[in-house]
């Protein structure tokens, strides 16, 4: 229900036709099958779709992929998302924001009010505080997160965190240097031609030759299932097996038997279920840094 809602809502709000699908047809064809034998007989019980609604379900899955690849994974969106992640990590290692484990501890202590205050506004207020008074980022944080391994060194410098925070608040995007998208087999070793630019010595060499700070060589990577269905979860792993059963869509055939959508030889989802979208990108601070990086990267690839 949540996916149905945000696909149609995001399609409308962004003004694109991607994300549209026949919601009414899917809902009309939904059925619930009571268990007939044991709970481990896959596909014999639970929510399923009558075969007459199968094409509408496939259209929904493809609509989800197209909206993601067009809007969610649009270059500016990826840049902002990664920038927010870097800012949060920088604040996290300084103890200014809670980690996942901090939140669990807060919840376990019964401090529900504190827990519920951890929302989007919490994040934006911290950004406003450190940009209006940059010295605040150097103050000791209230949360204890020992990611610096007692070395006192942080992954992201304070001035970088401040700059990115201002960019988030003012909606100023990063500058895209290079990007490559490809649909590949999940089990394939095939990689992007930009993949080597994301790792190890290559990064240090490029930053040195381009004369830019390491933190401004920004490398988001996206690996997204095309259909969000995974037929390759090992069935001897009970957690993976149960997740597979709960996430996979079942189709009720004319004879009242059921089959997983990814097992139907007539389904396009069967073909796409072992594919993923890979996006490798390099971003930086501004046009000057971009020109320097492009020159060095082009020389490396030539």
mmCIF file of C-alpha atoms in Angstrom:
data_model
loop_
_atom_site.group_PDB
_atom_site.id
_atom_site.type_symbol
_atom_site.label_atom_id
_atom_site.label_comp_id
_atom_site.label_asym_id
_atom_site.label_seq_id
_atom_site.Cartn_x
_atom_site.Cartn_y
_atom_site.Cartn_z
ATOM 1 C CA UNK A 1 0.000 0.000 0.000
ATOM 2 C CA UNK A 2 2.870 2.361 0.811
ATOM 3 C CA UNK A 3 4.528 1.695 -2.546
ATOM 4 C CA UNK A 4 1.248 2.184 -4.400
ATOM 5 C CA UNK A 5 0.817 5.508 -2.640
ATOM 6 C CA UNK A 6 4.248 7.008 -3.155
ATOM 7 C CA UNK A 7 4.556 5.906 -6.787
ATOM 8 C CA UNK A 8 1.348 7.659 -7.809
ATOM 9 C CA UNK A 9 1.990 10.650 -5.535
ATOM 10 C CA UNK A 10 5.594 11.132 -6.680
ATOM 11 C CA UNK A 11 4.540 10.822 -10.310
ATOM 12 C CA UNK A 12 1.987 13.583 -9.853
ATOM 13 C CA UNK A 13 4.202 15.873 -7.777
ATOM 14 C CA UNK A 14 7.193 15.602 -10.121
ATOM 15 C CA UNK A 15 5.082 16.059 -13.240
ATOM 16 C CA UNK A 16 6.231 12.872 -14.987
ATOM 17 C CA UNK A 17 4.151 9.999 -16.337
ATOM 18 C CA UNK A 18 6.576 7.385 -14.991
ATOM 19 C CA UNK A 19 5.131 5.699 -11.915
ATOM 20 C CA UNK A 20 1.582 5.447 -13.220
ATOM 21 C CA UNK A 21 -0.101 2.036 -13.166
ATOM 22 C CA UNK A 22 -3.565 0.470 -12.944
ATOM 23 C CA UNK A 23 -4.127 0.560 -9.193
ATOM 24 C CA UNK A 24 -7.824 -0.348 -9.424
ATOM 25 C CA UNK A 25 -7.141 -3.485 -11.453
ATOM 26 C CA UNK A 26 -4.547 -4.735 -8.949
ATOM 27 C CA UNK A 27 -6.847 -4.142 -5.986
ATOM 28 C CA UNK A 28 -9.782 -5.834 -7.735
ATOM 29 C CA UNK A 29 -7.658 -8.919 -8.392
ATOM 30 C CA UNK A 30 -6.139 -9.275 -4.923
ATOM 31 C CA UNK A 31 -7.111 -12.420 -3.047
ATOM 32 C CA UNK A 32 -6.136 -14.018 0.227
ATOM 33 C CA UNK A 33 -5.641 -17.779 0.331
ATOM 34 C CA UNK A 34 -5.947 -19.535 3.654
ATOM 35 C CA UNK A 35 -3.203 -22.096 4.442
ATOM 36 C CA UNK A 36 -4.082 -25.503 3.087
ATOM 37 C CA UNK A 37 -1.171 -27.603 4.350
ATOM 38 C CA UNK A 38 1.942 -26.559 6.239
ATOM 39 C CA UNK A 39 3.293 -23.017 6.421
ATOM 40 C CA UNK A 40 6.414 -24.105 4.531
ATOM 41 C CA UNK A 41 4.519 -25.066 1.381
ATOM 42 C CA UNK A 42 5.552 -22.028 -0.622
ATOM 43 C CA UNK A 43 2.873 -20.266 -2.577
ATOM 44 C CA UNK A 44 -0.076 -22.124 -1.064
ATOM 45 C CA UNK A 45 -1.327 -19.348 1.181
ATOM 46 C CA UNK A 46 -1.245 -15.633 1.776
ATOM 47 C CA UNK A 47 -1.911 -12.617 -0.416
ATOM 48 C CA UNK A 48 -1.927 -13.313 -4.141
ATOM 49 C CA UNK A 49 -3.155 -11.815 -7.405
ATOM 50 C CA UNK A 50 -5.668 -13.460 -9.702
ATOM 51 C CA UNK A 51 -4.120 -14.268 -13.090
ATOM 52 C CA UNK A 52 -6.344 -11.632 -14.718
ATOM 53 C CA UNK A 53 -4.425 -8.954 -12.816
ATOM 54 C CA UNK A 54 -0.949 -10.283 -13.633
ATOM 55 C CA UNK A 55 -0.166 -7.747 -16.385
ATOM 56 C CA UNK A 56 -1.254 -4.895 -14.123
ATOM 57 C CA UNK A 57 1.196 -6.140 -11.463
ATOM 58 C CA UNK A 58 4.014 -6.385 -13.995
ATOM 59 C CA UNK A 59 3.186 -2.859 -15.174
ATOM 60 C CA UNK A 60 3.361 -1.681 -11.541
ATOM 61 C CA UNK A 61 6.818 -3.226 -11.064
ATOM 62 C CA UNK A 62 8.111 -1.667 -14.273
ATOM 63 C CA UNK A 63 6.554 1.684 -13.352
ATOM 64 C CA UNK A 64 8.442 1.542 -10.071
ATOM 65 C CA UNK A 65 11.714 0.914 -11.878
ATOM 66 C CA UNK A 66 11.165 3.716 -14.388
ATOM 67 C CA UNK A 67 10.248 6.231 -11.680
ATOM 68 C CA UNK A 68 13.336 5.294 -9.682
ATOM 69 C CA UNK A 69 15.682 5.455 -12.655
ATOM 70 C CA UNK A 70 14.177 8.728 -13.895
ATOM 71 C CA UNK A 71 13.439 10.647 -10.690
ATOM 72 C CA UNK A 72 14.835 8.988 -7.565
ATOM 73 C CA UNK A 73 18.163 8.189 -9.239
ATOM 74 C CA UNK A 74 18.319 11.368 -11.307
ATOM 75 C CA UNK A 75 21.813 12.893 -11.094
ATOM 76 C CA UNK A 76 20.815 15.826 -8.861
ATOM 77 C CA UNK A 77 18.830 13.573 -6.521
ATOM 78 C CA UNK A 78 21.768 11.179 -6.154
ATOM 79 C CA UNK A 79 24.094 14.087 -5.413
ATOM 80 C CA UNK A 80 21.852 15.555 -2.708
ATOM 81 C CA UNK A 81 21.215 12.167 -1.135
ATOM 82 C CA UNK A 82 24.915 11.369 -0.952
ATOM 83 C CA UNK A 83 25.702 14.842 0.351
ATOM 84 C CA UNK A 84 23.174 14.422 3.169
ATOM 85 C CA UNK A 85 24.723 11.028 3.995
ATOM 86 C CA UNK A 86 28.216 12.534 4.195
ATOM 87 C CA UNK A 87 27.006 15.376 6.422
ATOM 88 C CA UNK A 88 25.248 12.937 8.738
ATOM 89 C CA UNK A 89 28.334 10.729 8.931
ATOM 90 C CA UNK A 90 30.485 13.763 9.747
ATOM 91 C CA UNK A 91 28.089 14.836 12.500
ATOM 92 C CA UNK A 92 27.779 11.244 13.710
ATOM 93 C CA UNK A 93 31.497 10.754 14.261
ATOM 94 C CA UNK A 94 31.573 14.032 16.202
ATOM 95 C CA UNK A 95 28.696 12.897 18.416
ATOM 96 C CA UNK A 96 26.213 15.552 17.267
ATOM 97 C CA UNK A 97 23.596 13.108 15.964
ATOM 98 C CA UNK A 98 22.514 9.683 17.230
ATOM 99 C CA UNK A 99 23.594 6.421 15.683
ATOM 100 C CA UNK A 100 21.224 3.533 15.063
ATOM 101 C CA UNK A 101 22.365 2.010 18.357
ATOM 102 C CA UNK A 102 21.758 5.281 20.204
ATOM 103 C CA UNK A 103 18.188 5.292 18.930
ATOM 104 C CA UNK A 104 17.630 1.695 20.014
ATOM 105 C CA UNK A 105 18.941 2.540 23.482
ATOM 106 C CA UNK A 106 16.682 5.612 23.676
ATOM 107 C CA UNK A 107 13.704 3.498 22.667
ATOM 108 C CA UNK A 108 14.582 0.672 25.091
ATOM 109 C CA UNK A 109 14.758 3.160 27.956
ATOM 110 C CA UNK A 110 11.186 4.170 27.213
ATOM 111 C CA UNK A 111 12.088 7.753 26.294
ATOM 112 C CA UNK A 112 9.491 7.794 23.530
ATOM 113 C CA UNK A 113 9.290 11.585 23.386
ATOM 114 C CA UNK A 114 13.012 11.828 22.644
ATOM 115 C CA UNK A 115 12.764 9.016 20.131
ATOM 116 C CA UNK A 116 9.836 10.610 18.268
ATOM 117 C CA UNK A 117 11.702 13.915 17.974
ATOM 118 C CA UNK A 118 14.228 12.227 15.714
ATOM 119 C CA UNK A 119 12.733 13.233 12.356
ATOM 120 C CA UNK A 120 13.495 15.402 9.318
ATOM 121 C CA UNK A 121 13.124 18.590 11.349
ATOM 122 C CA UNK A 122 15.758 17.311 13.802
ATOM 123 C CA UNK A 123 18.271 17.006 10.961
ATOM 124 C CA UNK A 124 17.451 20.369 9.379
ATOM 125 C CA UNK A 125 17.649 22.199 12.704
ATOM 126 C CA UNK A 126 21.145 20.824 13.302
ATOM 127 C CA UNK A 127 22.211 21.991 9.840
ATOM 128 C CA UNK A 128 20.851 25.468 10.566
ATOM 129 C CA UNK A 129 22.639 25.553 13.920
ATOM 130 C CA UNK A 130 26.091 24.628 12.613
ATOM 131 C CA UNK A 131 25.872 26.893 9.561
ATOM 132 C CA UNK A 132 24.773 29.915 11.597
ATOM 133 C CA UNK A 133 27.506 29.237 14.197
ATOM 134 C CA UNK A 134 30.240 27.054 12.627
ATOM 135 C CA UNK A 135 32.113 26.765 15.924
ATOM 136 C CA UNK A 136 29.323 24.539 17.227
ATOM 137 C CA UNK A 137 30.621 21.658 15.137
ATOM 138 C CA UNK A 138 33.840 21.647 17.182
ATOM 139 C CA UNK A 139 31.960 21.382 20.481
ATOM 140 C CA UNK A 140 31.702 18.007 22.187
ATOM 141 C CA UNK A 141 28.621 16.143 21.071
ATOM 142 C CA UNK A 142 26.077 14.588 23.407
ATOM 143 C CA UNK A 143 26.175 11.210 21.646
ATOM 144 C CA UNK A 144 29.093 8.830 22.019
ATOM 145 C CA UNK A 145 30.145 7.374 18.709
ATOM 146 C CA UNK A 146 33.734 6.114 18.603
ATOM 147 C CA UNK A 147 34.328 5.962 14.867
ATOM 148 C CA UNK A 148 37.632 7.824 15.077
ATOM 149 C CA UNK A 149 39.325 4.907 16.879
ATOM 150 C CA UNK A 150 40.821 7.361 19.392
ATOM 151 C CA UNK A 151 42.969 8.977 16.688
ATOM 152 C CA UNK A 152 41.085 12.261 16.790
ATOM 153 C CA UNK A 153 40.868 12.189 12.982
ATOM 154 C CA UNK A 154 37.588 12.510 11.148
ATOM 155 C CA UNK A 155 36.738 11.256 7.693
ATOM 156 C CA UNK A 156 35.236 14.605 6.698
ATOM 157 C CA UNK A 157 36.823 17.949 7.741
ATOM 158 C CA UNK A 158 34.638 20.469 9.561
ATOM 159 C CA UNK A 159 34.753 23.044 6.755
ATOM 160 C CA UNK A 160 33.544 20.364 4.320
ATOM 161 C CA UNK A 161 30.603 19.515 6.590
ATOM 162 C CA UNK A 162 29.713 23.207 6.922
ATOM 163 C CA UNK A 163 29.903 23.755 3.156
ATOM 164 C CA UNK A 164 27.728 20.720 2.377
ATOM 165 C CA UNK A 165 25.236 21.740 5.072
ATOM 166 C CA UNK A 166 24.847 25.148 3.435
ATOM 167 C CA UNK A 167 24.367 23.477 0.069
ATOM 168 C CA UNK A 168 21.601 21.278 1.454
ATOM 169 C CA UNK A 169 19.842 24.224 3.083
ATOM 170 C CA UNK A 170 20.166 26.442 0.000
ATOM 171 C CA UNK A 171 19.436 23.592 -2.481
ATOM 172 C CA UNK A 172 22.762 24.065 -4.255
ATOM 173 C CA UNK A 173 23.697 20.767 -5.929
ATOM 174 C CA UNK A 174 27.078 19.189 -6.392
ATOM 175 C CA UNK A 175 28.659 19.277 -9.833
ATOM 176 C CA UNK A 176 28.513 15.988 -11.748
ATOM 177 C CA UNK A 177 31.871 15.059 -13.263
ATOM 178 C CA UNK A 178 31.192 11.605 -14.746
ATOM 179 C CA UNK A 179 28.331 9.087 -14.630
ATOM 180 C CA UNK A 180 27.651 5.684 -16.157
ATOM 181 C CA UNK A 181 24.490 3.581 -15.878
ATOM 182 C CA UNK A 182 24.124 -0.046 -16.902
ATOM 183 C CA UNK A 183 21.695 -2.934 -16.390
ATOM 184 C CA UNK A 184 23.705 -6.029 -15.483
ATOM 185 C CA UNK A 185 23.218 -9.560 -14.197
ATOM 186 C CA UNK A 186 23.305 -9.663 -10.403
ATOM 187 C CA UNK A 187 25.745 -12.543 -10.514
ATOM 188 C CA UNK A 188 27.878 -10.975 -13.239
ATOM 189 C CA UNK A 189 31.390 -9.697 -12.626
ATOM 190 C CA UNK A 190 30.883 -7.103 -15.365
ATOM 191 C CA UNK A 191 31.644 -3.682 -13.971
ATOM 192 C CA UNK A 192 31.390 -0.072 -15.065
ATOM 193 C CA UNK A 193 34.270 1.611 -16.835
ATOM 194 C CA UNK A 194 34.087 4.149 -14.017
ATOM 195 C CA UNK A 195 34.293 1.540 -11.243
ATOM 196 C CA UNK A 196 38.075 1.811 -10.931
ATOM 197 C CA UNK A 197 37.657 5.544 -10.283
ATOM 198 C CA UNK A 198 35.849 4.704 -7.040
ATOM 199 C CA UNK A 199 38.601 2.791 -5.310
ATOM 200 C CA UNK A 200 42.078 2.855 -3.835
ATOM 201 C CA UNK A 201 45.178 4.396 -5.355
ATOM 202 C CA UNK A 202 43.312 5.761 -8.390
ATOM 203 C CA UNK A 203 41.437 8.232 -6.196
ATOM 204 C CA UNK A 204 44.570 9.453 -4.455
ATOM 205 C CA UNK A 205 46.371 9.830 -7.788
ATOM 206 C CA UNK A 206 43.500 11.720 -9.423
ATOM 207 C CA UNK A 207 43.077 14.109 -6.480
ATOM 208 C CA UNK A 208 46.800 14.776 -6.346
ATOM 209 C CA UNK A 209 47.137 15.446 -10.063
ATOM 210 C CA UNK A 210 43.963 17.563 -10.143
ATOM 211 C CA UNK A 211 45.109 19.385 -6.994
ATOM 212 C CA UNK A 212 41.797 19.081 -5.167
ATOM 213 C CA UNK A 213 41.109 17.967 -1.568
ATOM 214 C CA UNK A 214 40.269 14.282 -1.246
ATOM 215 C CA UNK A 215 36.870 15.004 0.330
ATOM 216 C CA UNK A 216 35.745 16.832 -2.820
ATOM 217 C CA UNK A 217 36.179 13.719 -4.934
ATOM 218 C CA UNK A 218 32.723 12.297 -4.242
ATOM 219 C CA UNK A 219 31.776 8.834 -5.513
ATOM 220 C CA UNK A 220 28.139 7.723 -5.115
ATOM 221 C CA UNK A 221 27.275 4.214 -6.266
ATOM 222 C CA UNK A 222 23.806 2.743 -6.752
ATOM 223 C CA UNK A 223 23.011 -0.957 -7.138
ATOM 224 C CA UNK A 224 19.251 -1.354 -7.463
ATOM 225 C CA UNK A 225 17.215 -4.467 -8.258
ATOM 226 C CA UNK A 226 15.056 -3.868 -11.317
ATOM 227 C CA UNK A 227 11.953 -5.467 -9.790
ATOM 228 C CA UNK A 228 12.899 -5.758 -6.100
ATOM 229 C CA UNK A 229 12.291 -9.507 -6.425
ATOM 230 C CA UNK A 230 15.122 -11.862 -5.570
ATOM 231 C CA UNK A 231 14.713 -15.497 -6.624
ATOM 232 C CA UNK A 232 18.284 -16.236 -5.603
ATOM 233 C CA UNK A 233 17.899 -16.046 -1.812
ATOM 234 C CA UNK A 234 19.271 -19.311 -0.407
ATOM 235 C CA UNK A 235 16.433 -21.473 0.889
ATOM 236 C CA UNK A 236 18.657 -22.987 3.578
ATOM 237 C CA UNK A 237 18.836 -19.539 5.189
ATOM 238 C CA UNK A 238 15.521 -19.318 7.029
ATOM 239 C CA UNK A 239 15.574 -15.494 7.229
ATOM 240 C CA UNK A 240 16.227 -15.139 3.497
ATOM 241 C CA UNK A 241 13.687 -17.846 2.698
ATOM 242 C CA UNK A 242 10.941 -16.222 4.748
ATOM 243 C CA UNK A 243 11.755 -12.814 3.258
ATOM 244 C CA UNK A 244 11.546 -14.324 -0.213
ATOM 245 C CA UNK A 245 8.139 -15.799 0.552
ATOM 246 C CA UNK A 246 6.787 -12.568 2.021
ATOM 247 C CA UNK A 247 8.206 -10.244 -0.662
ATOM 248 C CA UNK A 248 7.534 -12.322 -3.771
ATOM 249 C CA UNK A 249 4.272 -11.839 -5.605
ATOM 250 C CA UNK A 250 2.110 -14.914 -6.114
ATOM 251 C CA UNK A 251 -0.290 -15.411 -9.020
ATOM 252 C CA UNK A 252 -3.442 -17.503 -8.719
ATOM 253 C CA UNK A 253 -3.870 -19.522 -11.922
ATOM 254 C CA UNK A 254 -7.238 -20.468 -13.516
ATOM 255 C CA UNK A 255 -7.129 -23.879 -11.812
ATOM 256 C CA UNK A 256 -6.736 -22.126 -8.406
ATOM 257 C CA UNK A 257 -3.107 -23.225 -8.044
ATOM 258 C CA UNK A 258 -0.537 -20.527 -7.290
ATOM 259 C CA UNK A 259 2.849 -19.716 -8.717
ATOM 260 C CA UNK A 260 5.443 -17.082 -7.891
ATOM 261 C CA UNK A 261 5.409 -14.348 -10.510
ATOM 262 C CA UNK A 262 9.166 -14.779 -11.001
ATOM 263 C CA UNK A 263 8.598 -18.467 -11.832
ATOM 264 C CA UNK A 264 6.033 -17.831 -14.559
ATOM 265 C CA UNK A 265 7.713 -18.429 -17.953
ATOM 266 C CA UNK A 266 5.260 -15.987 -19.560
ATOM 267 C CA UNK A 267 6.213 -13.127 -17.211
ATOM 268 C CA UNK A 268 8.628 -10.378 -18.175
ATOM 269 C CA UNK A 269 9.465 -10.105 -14.472
ATOM 270 C CA UNK A 270 11.061 -13.559 -14.690
ATOM 271 C CA UNK A 271 13.535 -12.148 -17.206
ATOM 272 C CA UNK A 272 14.247 -9.004 -15.189
ATOM 273 C CA UNK A 273 14.324 -10.539 -11.721
ATOM 274 C CA UNK A 274 18.043 -11.315 -11.839
ATOM 275 C CA UNK A 275 18.989 -7.909 -13.248
ATOM 276 C CA UNK A 276 20.091 -4.785 -11.414
ATOM 277 C CA UNK A 277 20.704 -1.161 -12.316
ATOM 278 C CA UNK A 278 24.259 -0.042 -11.545
ATOM 279 C CA UNK A 279 25.124 3.647 -11.408
ATOM 280 C CA UNK A 280 28.700 4.792 -10.888
ATOM 281 C CA UNK A 281 29.275 8.541 -10.617
ATOM 282 C CA UNK A 282 31.858 11.113 -9.627
ATOM 283 C CA UNK A 283 30.796 14.498 -8.214
ATOM 284 C CA UNK A 284 32.735 17.499 -6.985
ATOM 285 C CA UNK A 285 32.425 21.029 -5.597
ATOM 286 C CA UNK A 286 32.202 23.417 -8.552
ATOM 287 C CA UNK A 287 32.958 23.961 -12.224
ATOM 288 C CA UNK A 288 36.651 24.638 -11.583
ATOM 289 C CA UNK A 289 37.135 21.335 -9.734
ATOM 290 C CA UNK A 290 35.083 19.554 -12.416
ATOM 291 C CA UNK A 291 37.324 20.815 -15.235
ATOM 292 C CA UNK A 292 40.459 19.727 -13.384
ATOM 293 C CA UNK A 293 39.055 16.284 -12.625
ATOM 294 C CA UNK A 294 37.754 15.744 -16.155
ATOM 295 C CA UNK A 295 41.175 16.480 -17.589
ATOM 296 C CA UNK A 296 42.925 14.044 -15.245
ATOM 297 C CA UNK A 297 40.279 11.303 -15.606
ATOM 298 C CA UNK A 298 40.263 11.573 -19.407
ATOM 299 C CA UNK A 299 44.041 11.226 -19.413
ATOM 300 C CA UNK A 300 43.774 8.144 -17.164
ATOM 301 C CA UNK A 301 41.210 6.503 -19.433
ATOM 302 C CA UNK A 302 42.936 7.310 -22.725
#
